[in-house]
Tab-separated table of C-alpha atoms in Angstrom:
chain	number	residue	atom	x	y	z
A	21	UNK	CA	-25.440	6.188	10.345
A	22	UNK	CA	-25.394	5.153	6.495
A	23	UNK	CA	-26.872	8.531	5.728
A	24	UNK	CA	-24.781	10.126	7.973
A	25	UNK	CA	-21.831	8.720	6.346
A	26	UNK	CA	-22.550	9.143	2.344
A	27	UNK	CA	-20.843	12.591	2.343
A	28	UNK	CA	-17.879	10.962	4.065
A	29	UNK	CA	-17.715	8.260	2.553
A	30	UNK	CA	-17.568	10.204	-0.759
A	31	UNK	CA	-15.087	12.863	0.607
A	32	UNK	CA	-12.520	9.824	1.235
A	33	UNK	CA	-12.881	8.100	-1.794
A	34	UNK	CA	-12.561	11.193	-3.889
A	35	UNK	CA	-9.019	12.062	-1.734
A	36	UNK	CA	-8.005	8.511	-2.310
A	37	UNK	CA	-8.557	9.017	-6.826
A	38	UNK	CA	-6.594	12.257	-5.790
A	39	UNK	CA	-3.438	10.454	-4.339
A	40	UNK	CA	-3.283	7.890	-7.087
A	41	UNK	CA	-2.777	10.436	-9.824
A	42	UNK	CA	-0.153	12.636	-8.426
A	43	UNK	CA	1.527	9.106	-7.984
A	44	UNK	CA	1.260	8.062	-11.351
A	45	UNK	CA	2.015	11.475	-12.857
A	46	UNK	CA	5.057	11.101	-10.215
A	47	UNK	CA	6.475	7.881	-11.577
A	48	UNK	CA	5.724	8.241	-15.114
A	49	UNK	CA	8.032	11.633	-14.695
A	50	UNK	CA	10.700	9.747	-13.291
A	51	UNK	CA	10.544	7.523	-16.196
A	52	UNK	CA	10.851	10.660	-18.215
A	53	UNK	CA	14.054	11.923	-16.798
A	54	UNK	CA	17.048	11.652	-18.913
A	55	UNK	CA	19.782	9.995	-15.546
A	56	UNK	CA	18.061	7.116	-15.730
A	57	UNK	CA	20.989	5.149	-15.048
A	58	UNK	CA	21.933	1.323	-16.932
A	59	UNK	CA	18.509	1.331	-18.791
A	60	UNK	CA	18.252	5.087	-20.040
A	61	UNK	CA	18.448	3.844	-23.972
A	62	UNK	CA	15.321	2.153	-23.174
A	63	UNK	CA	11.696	3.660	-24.010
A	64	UNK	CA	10.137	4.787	-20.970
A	65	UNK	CA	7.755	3.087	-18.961
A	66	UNK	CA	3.630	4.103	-18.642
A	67	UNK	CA	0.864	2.813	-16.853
A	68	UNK	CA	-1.673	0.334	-18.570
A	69	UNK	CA	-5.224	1.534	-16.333
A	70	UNK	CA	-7.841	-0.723	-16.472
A	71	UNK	CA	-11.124	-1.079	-14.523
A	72	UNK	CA	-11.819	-3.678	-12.394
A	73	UNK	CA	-14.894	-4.952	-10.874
A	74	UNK	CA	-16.077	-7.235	-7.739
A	75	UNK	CA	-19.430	-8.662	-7.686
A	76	UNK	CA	-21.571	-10.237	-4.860
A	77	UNK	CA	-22.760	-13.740	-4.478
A	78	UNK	CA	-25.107	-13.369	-6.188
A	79	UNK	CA	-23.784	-11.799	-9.415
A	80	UNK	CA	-24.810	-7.897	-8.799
A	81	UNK	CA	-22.730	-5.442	-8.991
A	82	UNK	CA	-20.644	-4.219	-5.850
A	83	UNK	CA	-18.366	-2.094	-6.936
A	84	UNK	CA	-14.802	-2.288	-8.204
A	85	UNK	CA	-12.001	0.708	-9.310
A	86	UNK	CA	-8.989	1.355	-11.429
A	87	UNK	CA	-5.912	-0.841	-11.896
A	88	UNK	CA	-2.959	0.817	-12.777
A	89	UNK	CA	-0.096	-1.011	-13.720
A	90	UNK	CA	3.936	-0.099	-15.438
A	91	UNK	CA	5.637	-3.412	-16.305
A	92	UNK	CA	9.415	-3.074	-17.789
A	93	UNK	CA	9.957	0.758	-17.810
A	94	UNK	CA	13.431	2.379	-16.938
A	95	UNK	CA	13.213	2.917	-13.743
A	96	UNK	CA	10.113	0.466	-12.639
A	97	UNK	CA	9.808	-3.300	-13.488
A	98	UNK	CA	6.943	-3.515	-12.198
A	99	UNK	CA	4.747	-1.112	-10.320
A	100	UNK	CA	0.799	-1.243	-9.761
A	101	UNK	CA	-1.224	1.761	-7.906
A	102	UNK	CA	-4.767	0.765	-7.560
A	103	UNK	CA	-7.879	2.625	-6.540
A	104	UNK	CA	-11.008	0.866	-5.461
A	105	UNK	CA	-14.453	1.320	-3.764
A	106	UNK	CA	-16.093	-1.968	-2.610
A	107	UNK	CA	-19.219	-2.836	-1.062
A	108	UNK	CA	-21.826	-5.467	-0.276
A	109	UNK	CA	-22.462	-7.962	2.855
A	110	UNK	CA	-19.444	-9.900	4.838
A	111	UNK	CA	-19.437	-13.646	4.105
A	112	UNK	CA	-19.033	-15.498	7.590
A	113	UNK	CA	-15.424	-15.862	7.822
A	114	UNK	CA	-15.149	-11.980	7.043
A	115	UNK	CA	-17.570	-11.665	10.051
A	116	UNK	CA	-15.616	-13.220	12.430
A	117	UNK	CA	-12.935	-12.342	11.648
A	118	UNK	CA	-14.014	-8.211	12.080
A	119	UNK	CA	-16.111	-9.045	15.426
A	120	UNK	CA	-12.856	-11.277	16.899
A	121	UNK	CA	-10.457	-8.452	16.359
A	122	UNK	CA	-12.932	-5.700	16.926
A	123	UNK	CA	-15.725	-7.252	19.047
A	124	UNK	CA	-18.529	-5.316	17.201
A	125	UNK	CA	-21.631	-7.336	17.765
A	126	UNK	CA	-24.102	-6.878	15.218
A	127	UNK	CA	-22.486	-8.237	12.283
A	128	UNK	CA	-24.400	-11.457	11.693
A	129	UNK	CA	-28.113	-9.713	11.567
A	130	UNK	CA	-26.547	-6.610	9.748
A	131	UNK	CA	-23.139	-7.647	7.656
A	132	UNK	CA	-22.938	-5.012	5.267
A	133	UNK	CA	-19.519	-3.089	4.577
A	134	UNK	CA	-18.272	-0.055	2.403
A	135	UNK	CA	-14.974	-0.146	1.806
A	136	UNK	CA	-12.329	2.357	-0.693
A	137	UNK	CA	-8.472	2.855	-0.443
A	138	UNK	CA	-5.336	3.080	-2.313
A	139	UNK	CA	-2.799	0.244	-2.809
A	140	UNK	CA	0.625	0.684	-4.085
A	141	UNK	CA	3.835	-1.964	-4.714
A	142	UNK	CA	6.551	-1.050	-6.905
A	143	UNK	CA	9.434	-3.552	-7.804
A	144	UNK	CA	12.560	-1.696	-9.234
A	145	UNK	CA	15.331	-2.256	-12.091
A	146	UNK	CA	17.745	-1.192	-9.745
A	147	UNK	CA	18.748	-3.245	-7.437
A	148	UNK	CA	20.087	-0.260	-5.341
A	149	UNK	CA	16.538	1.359	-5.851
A	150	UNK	CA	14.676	0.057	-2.577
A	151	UNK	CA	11.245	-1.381	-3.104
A	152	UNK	CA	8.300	0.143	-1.603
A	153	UNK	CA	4.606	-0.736	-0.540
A	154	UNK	CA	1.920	1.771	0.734
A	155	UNK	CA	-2.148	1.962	1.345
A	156	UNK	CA	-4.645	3.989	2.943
A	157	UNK	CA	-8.050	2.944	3.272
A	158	UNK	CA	-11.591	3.498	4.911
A	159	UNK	CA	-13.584	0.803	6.297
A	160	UNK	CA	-17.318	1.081	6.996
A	161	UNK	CA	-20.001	-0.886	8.426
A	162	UNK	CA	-23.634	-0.242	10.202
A	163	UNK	CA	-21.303	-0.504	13.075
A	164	UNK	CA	-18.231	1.126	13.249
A	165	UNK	CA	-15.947	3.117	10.570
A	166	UNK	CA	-12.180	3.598	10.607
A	167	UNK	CA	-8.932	4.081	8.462
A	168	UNK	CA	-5.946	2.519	8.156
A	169	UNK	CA	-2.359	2.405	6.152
A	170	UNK	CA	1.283	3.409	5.736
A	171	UNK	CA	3.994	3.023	3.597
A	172	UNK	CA	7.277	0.740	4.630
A	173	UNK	CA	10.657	0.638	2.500
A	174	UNK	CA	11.876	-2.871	1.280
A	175	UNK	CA	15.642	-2.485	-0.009
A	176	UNK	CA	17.485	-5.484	-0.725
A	177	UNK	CA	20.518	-3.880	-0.876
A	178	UNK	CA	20.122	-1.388	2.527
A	179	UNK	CA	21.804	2.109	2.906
A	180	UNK	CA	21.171	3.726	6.720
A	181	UNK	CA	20.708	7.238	4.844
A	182	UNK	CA	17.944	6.164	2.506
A	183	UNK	CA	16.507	4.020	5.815
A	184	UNK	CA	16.843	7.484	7.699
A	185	UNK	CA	15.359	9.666	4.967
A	186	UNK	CA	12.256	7.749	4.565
A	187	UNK	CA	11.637	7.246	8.225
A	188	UNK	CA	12.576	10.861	8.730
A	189	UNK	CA	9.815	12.109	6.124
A	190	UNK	CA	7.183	10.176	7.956
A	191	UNK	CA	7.720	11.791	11.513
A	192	UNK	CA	7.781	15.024	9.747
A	193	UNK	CA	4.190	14.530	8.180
A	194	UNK	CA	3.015	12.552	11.206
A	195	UNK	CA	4.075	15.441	14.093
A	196	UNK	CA	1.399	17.606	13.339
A	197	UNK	CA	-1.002	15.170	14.542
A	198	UNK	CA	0.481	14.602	17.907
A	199	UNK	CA	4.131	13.575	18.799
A	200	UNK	CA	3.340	10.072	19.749
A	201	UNK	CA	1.682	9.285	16.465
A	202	UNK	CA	5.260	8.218	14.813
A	203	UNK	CA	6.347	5.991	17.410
A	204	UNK	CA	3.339	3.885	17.720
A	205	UNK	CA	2.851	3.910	13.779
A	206	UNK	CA	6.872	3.005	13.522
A	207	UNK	CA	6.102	0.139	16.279
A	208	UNK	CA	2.966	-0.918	14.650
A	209	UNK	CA	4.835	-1.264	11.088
A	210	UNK	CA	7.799	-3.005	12.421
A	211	UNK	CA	5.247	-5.880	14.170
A	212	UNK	CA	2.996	-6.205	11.227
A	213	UNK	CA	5.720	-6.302	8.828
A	214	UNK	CA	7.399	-9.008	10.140
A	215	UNK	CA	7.990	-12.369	8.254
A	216	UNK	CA	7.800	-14.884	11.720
A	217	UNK	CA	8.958	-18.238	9.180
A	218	UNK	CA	11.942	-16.139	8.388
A	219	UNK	CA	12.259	-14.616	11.933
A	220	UNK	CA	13.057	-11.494	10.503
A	221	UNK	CA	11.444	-8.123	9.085
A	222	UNK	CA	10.542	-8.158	5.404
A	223	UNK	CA	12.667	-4.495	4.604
A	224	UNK	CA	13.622	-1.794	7.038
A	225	UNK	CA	10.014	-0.770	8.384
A	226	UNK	CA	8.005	2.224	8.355
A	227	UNK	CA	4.232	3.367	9.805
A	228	UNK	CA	1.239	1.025	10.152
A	229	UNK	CA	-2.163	1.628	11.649
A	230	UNK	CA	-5.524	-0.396	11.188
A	231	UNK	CA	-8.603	0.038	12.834
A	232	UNK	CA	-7.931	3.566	13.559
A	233	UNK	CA	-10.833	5.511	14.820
A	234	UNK	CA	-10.950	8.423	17.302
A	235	UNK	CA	-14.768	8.840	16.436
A	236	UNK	CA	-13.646	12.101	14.962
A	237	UNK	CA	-13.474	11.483	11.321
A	238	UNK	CA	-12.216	14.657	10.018
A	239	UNK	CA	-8.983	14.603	12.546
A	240	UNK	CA	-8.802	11.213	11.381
A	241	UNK	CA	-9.280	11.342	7.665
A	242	UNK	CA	-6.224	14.443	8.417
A	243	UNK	CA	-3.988	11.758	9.610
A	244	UNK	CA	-4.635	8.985	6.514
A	245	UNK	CA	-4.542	11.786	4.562
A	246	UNK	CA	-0.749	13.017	5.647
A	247	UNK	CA	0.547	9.410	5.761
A	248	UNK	CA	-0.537	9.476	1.887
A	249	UNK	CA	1.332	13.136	1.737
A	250	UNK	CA	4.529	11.341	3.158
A	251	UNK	CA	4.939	9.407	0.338
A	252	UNK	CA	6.263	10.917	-2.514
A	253	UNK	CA	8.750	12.961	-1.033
A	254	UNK	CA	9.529	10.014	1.826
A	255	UNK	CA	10.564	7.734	-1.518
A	256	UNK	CA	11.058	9.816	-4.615
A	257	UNK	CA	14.367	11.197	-4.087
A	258	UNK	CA	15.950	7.739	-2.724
A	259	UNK	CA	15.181	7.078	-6.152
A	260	UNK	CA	16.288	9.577	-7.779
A	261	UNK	CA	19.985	9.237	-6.417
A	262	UNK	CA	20.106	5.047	-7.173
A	263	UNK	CA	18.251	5.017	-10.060
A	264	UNK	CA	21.856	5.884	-11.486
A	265	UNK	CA	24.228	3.407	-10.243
A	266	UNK	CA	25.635	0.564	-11.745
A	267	UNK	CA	25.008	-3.145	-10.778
A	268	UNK	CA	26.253	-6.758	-10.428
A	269	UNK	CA	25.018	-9.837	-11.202
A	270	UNK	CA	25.252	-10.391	-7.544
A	271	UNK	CA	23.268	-7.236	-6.826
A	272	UNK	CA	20.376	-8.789	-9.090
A	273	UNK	CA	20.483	-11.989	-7.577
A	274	UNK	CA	20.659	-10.386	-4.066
A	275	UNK	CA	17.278	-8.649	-5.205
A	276	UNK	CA	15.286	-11.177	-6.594
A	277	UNK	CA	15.916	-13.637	-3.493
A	278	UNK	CA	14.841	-10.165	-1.456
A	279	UNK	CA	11.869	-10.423	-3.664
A	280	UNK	CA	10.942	-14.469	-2.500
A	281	UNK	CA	10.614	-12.520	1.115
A	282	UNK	CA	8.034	-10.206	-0.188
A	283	UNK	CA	5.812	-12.335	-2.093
A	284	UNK	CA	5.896	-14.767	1.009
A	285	UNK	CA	4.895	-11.864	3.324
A	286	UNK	CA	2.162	-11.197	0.924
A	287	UNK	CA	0.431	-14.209	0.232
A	288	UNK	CA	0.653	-16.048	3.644
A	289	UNK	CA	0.423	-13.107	5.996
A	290	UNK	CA	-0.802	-9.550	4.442
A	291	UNK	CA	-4.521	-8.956	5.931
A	292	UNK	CA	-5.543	-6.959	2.431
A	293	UNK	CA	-4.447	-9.475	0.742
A	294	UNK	CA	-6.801	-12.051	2.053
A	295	UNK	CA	-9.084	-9.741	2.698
A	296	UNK	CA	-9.698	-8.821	-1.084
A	297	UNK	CA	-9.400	-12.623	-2.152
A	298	UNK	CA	-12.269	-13.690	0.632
A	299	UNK	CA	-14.539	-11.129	-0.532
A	300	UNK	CA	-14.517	-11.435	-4.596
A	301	UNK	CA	-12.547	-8.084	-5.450
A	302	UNK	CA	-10.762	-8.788	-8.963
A	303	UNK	CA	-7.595	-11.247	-8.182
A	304	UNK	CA	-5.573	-9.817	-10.746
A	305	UNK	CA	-5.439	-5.978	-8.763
A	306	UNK	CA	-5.092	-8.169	-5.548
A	307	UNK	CA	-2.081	-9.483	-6.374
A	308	UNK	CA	-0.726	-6.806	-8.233
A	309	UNK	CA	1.503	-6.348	-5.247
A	310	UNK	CA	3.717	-9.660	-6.404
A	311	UNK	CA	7.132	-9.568	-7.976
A	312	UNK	CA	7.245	-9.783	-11.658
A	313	UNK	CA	10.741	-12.537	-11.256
A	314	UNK	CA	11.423	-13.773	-7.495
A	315	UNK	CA	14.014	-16.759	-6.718
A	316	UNK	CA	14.432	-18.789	-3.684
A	317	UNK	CA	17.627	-20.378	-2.755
């Protein structure tokens, strides 16, 4: 199977390096435009890239990627899209965690894993500019491969039309692949997304899937593909028509308590998140995904 799946493997990770520069190009353009709203006397904003790196226990190299990160532009505060490809053994707690919710056996006499994917978080100027998050990845072991991913919205200051627009753009991209795809994803996302302390969702949903394989890897590579198609034109033009409006000091403080939410999410419940910390990837891109100012009340 590890022969077998070199060409794949490849394939996937090359699509992922694809996605993250149209993104980039996409967001530094929007920091280009001239209606940038409040902040459009400032300079605009551009991504600092940097590589990062993960190494095993025992000091070789295993892999690593590109960190791309906008802090303080017009349009962005902060925003991070990251690349990686990963690999090495599972330490135990990786293990069993992958054979409880999976039930491969195997892992303990043969624990190595290959893993690439695309992470994205951007935090907005705008308080009427929603925040977003969205991944795809592939996941591979001597035993099993699959994808996973989506995108979900996270306004703090909602509008039903943007909500409808961005859940609207990921039916449309999803359809293709079967009708029931968007209902289960939208299901899946509104579940995994969920802040349980809180009792309530962390923004206004969108499509989740994890452990997704049909054990046809092309349909399925198809599928994280289009979710990773949805994206741009799912969120670019809900930011294109707040990017301009004015704001309150009430509108900023509604945000950055919004913005407590996320980070909790993120550091008590996202799986990636602990995922990337348990097995030595660079903190820094792990945690790119945090707000640059938060505020609990």
């Amino acid at each position: 199977m590890t022969a077998h799946f070199d060409t794949e493997k490849a394939t996937a990770a090359a699509w992922f390096r694809r996605l993250r520069d149209d993104i980039v190009a996409a967001f530094e353009g929007l920091e280009d435009s001239h209606d940038t709203g409040p902040l459009s006397d400032q300079a605009p904003g551009r991504f600092d890239v940097s590589e990062t790196k993960r190494q095993s226990d025992d000091g070789s190299d295993a892999g690593g990627g590109l960190m791309s990160v906008m802090r303080g532009g017009r349009v962005f505060e902060k925003v991070g899209v990251n690349i990686s490809t990963v690999f090495g053994t599972l330490g135990e707690r990786a293990q069993a965690a992958m054979m409880a919710r999976k039930g491969l056996s195997g892992m303990k006499e043969d624990p190595r894993f290959w893993a690439s994917g695309i992470s994205l978080v951007a935090h907005m100027q705008n308080p009427h500019v929603p925040a977003v998050h969205m991944n795809t990845r592939m996941f591979w072991t001597p035993h099993a491969w699959w994808f996973g991913g989506g995108s979900d919205l996270n306004p703090c200051i909602e509008y039903d039309e943007d909500t409808a627009h961005f859940h609207a753009t990921q039916k449309q991209h999803l359809d293709p692949h079967g009708a029931a795809h968007y209902p289960r994803l939208k299901e899946w996302a509104d579940e995994y997304f969920f802040v349980p302390h809180r009792g309530r969702a962390r923004g206004v949903g969108g499509i989740f899937m994890d452990d997704h394989c049909t054990q046809d890897w092309q349909a399925d590579l198809s599928l994280t593909q289009d979710i990773g198609r949805a994206f741009l034109p799912a969120y670019v033009p809900l930011v294109e028509k707040r990017r301009v409006q004015e704001w309150s000091d009430a509108d900023k403080e509604a945000q950055l308590v919004h913005r407590g939410l996320y980070a909790e999410y993120n550091l008590v419940y996202d799986r990636g998140t602990k995922f990337g910390l348990e097995t030595g990837h660079d903190a820094n891109a792990v945690l790119m995904s945090l707000p640059p100012l938060a505020k609990w009340i």
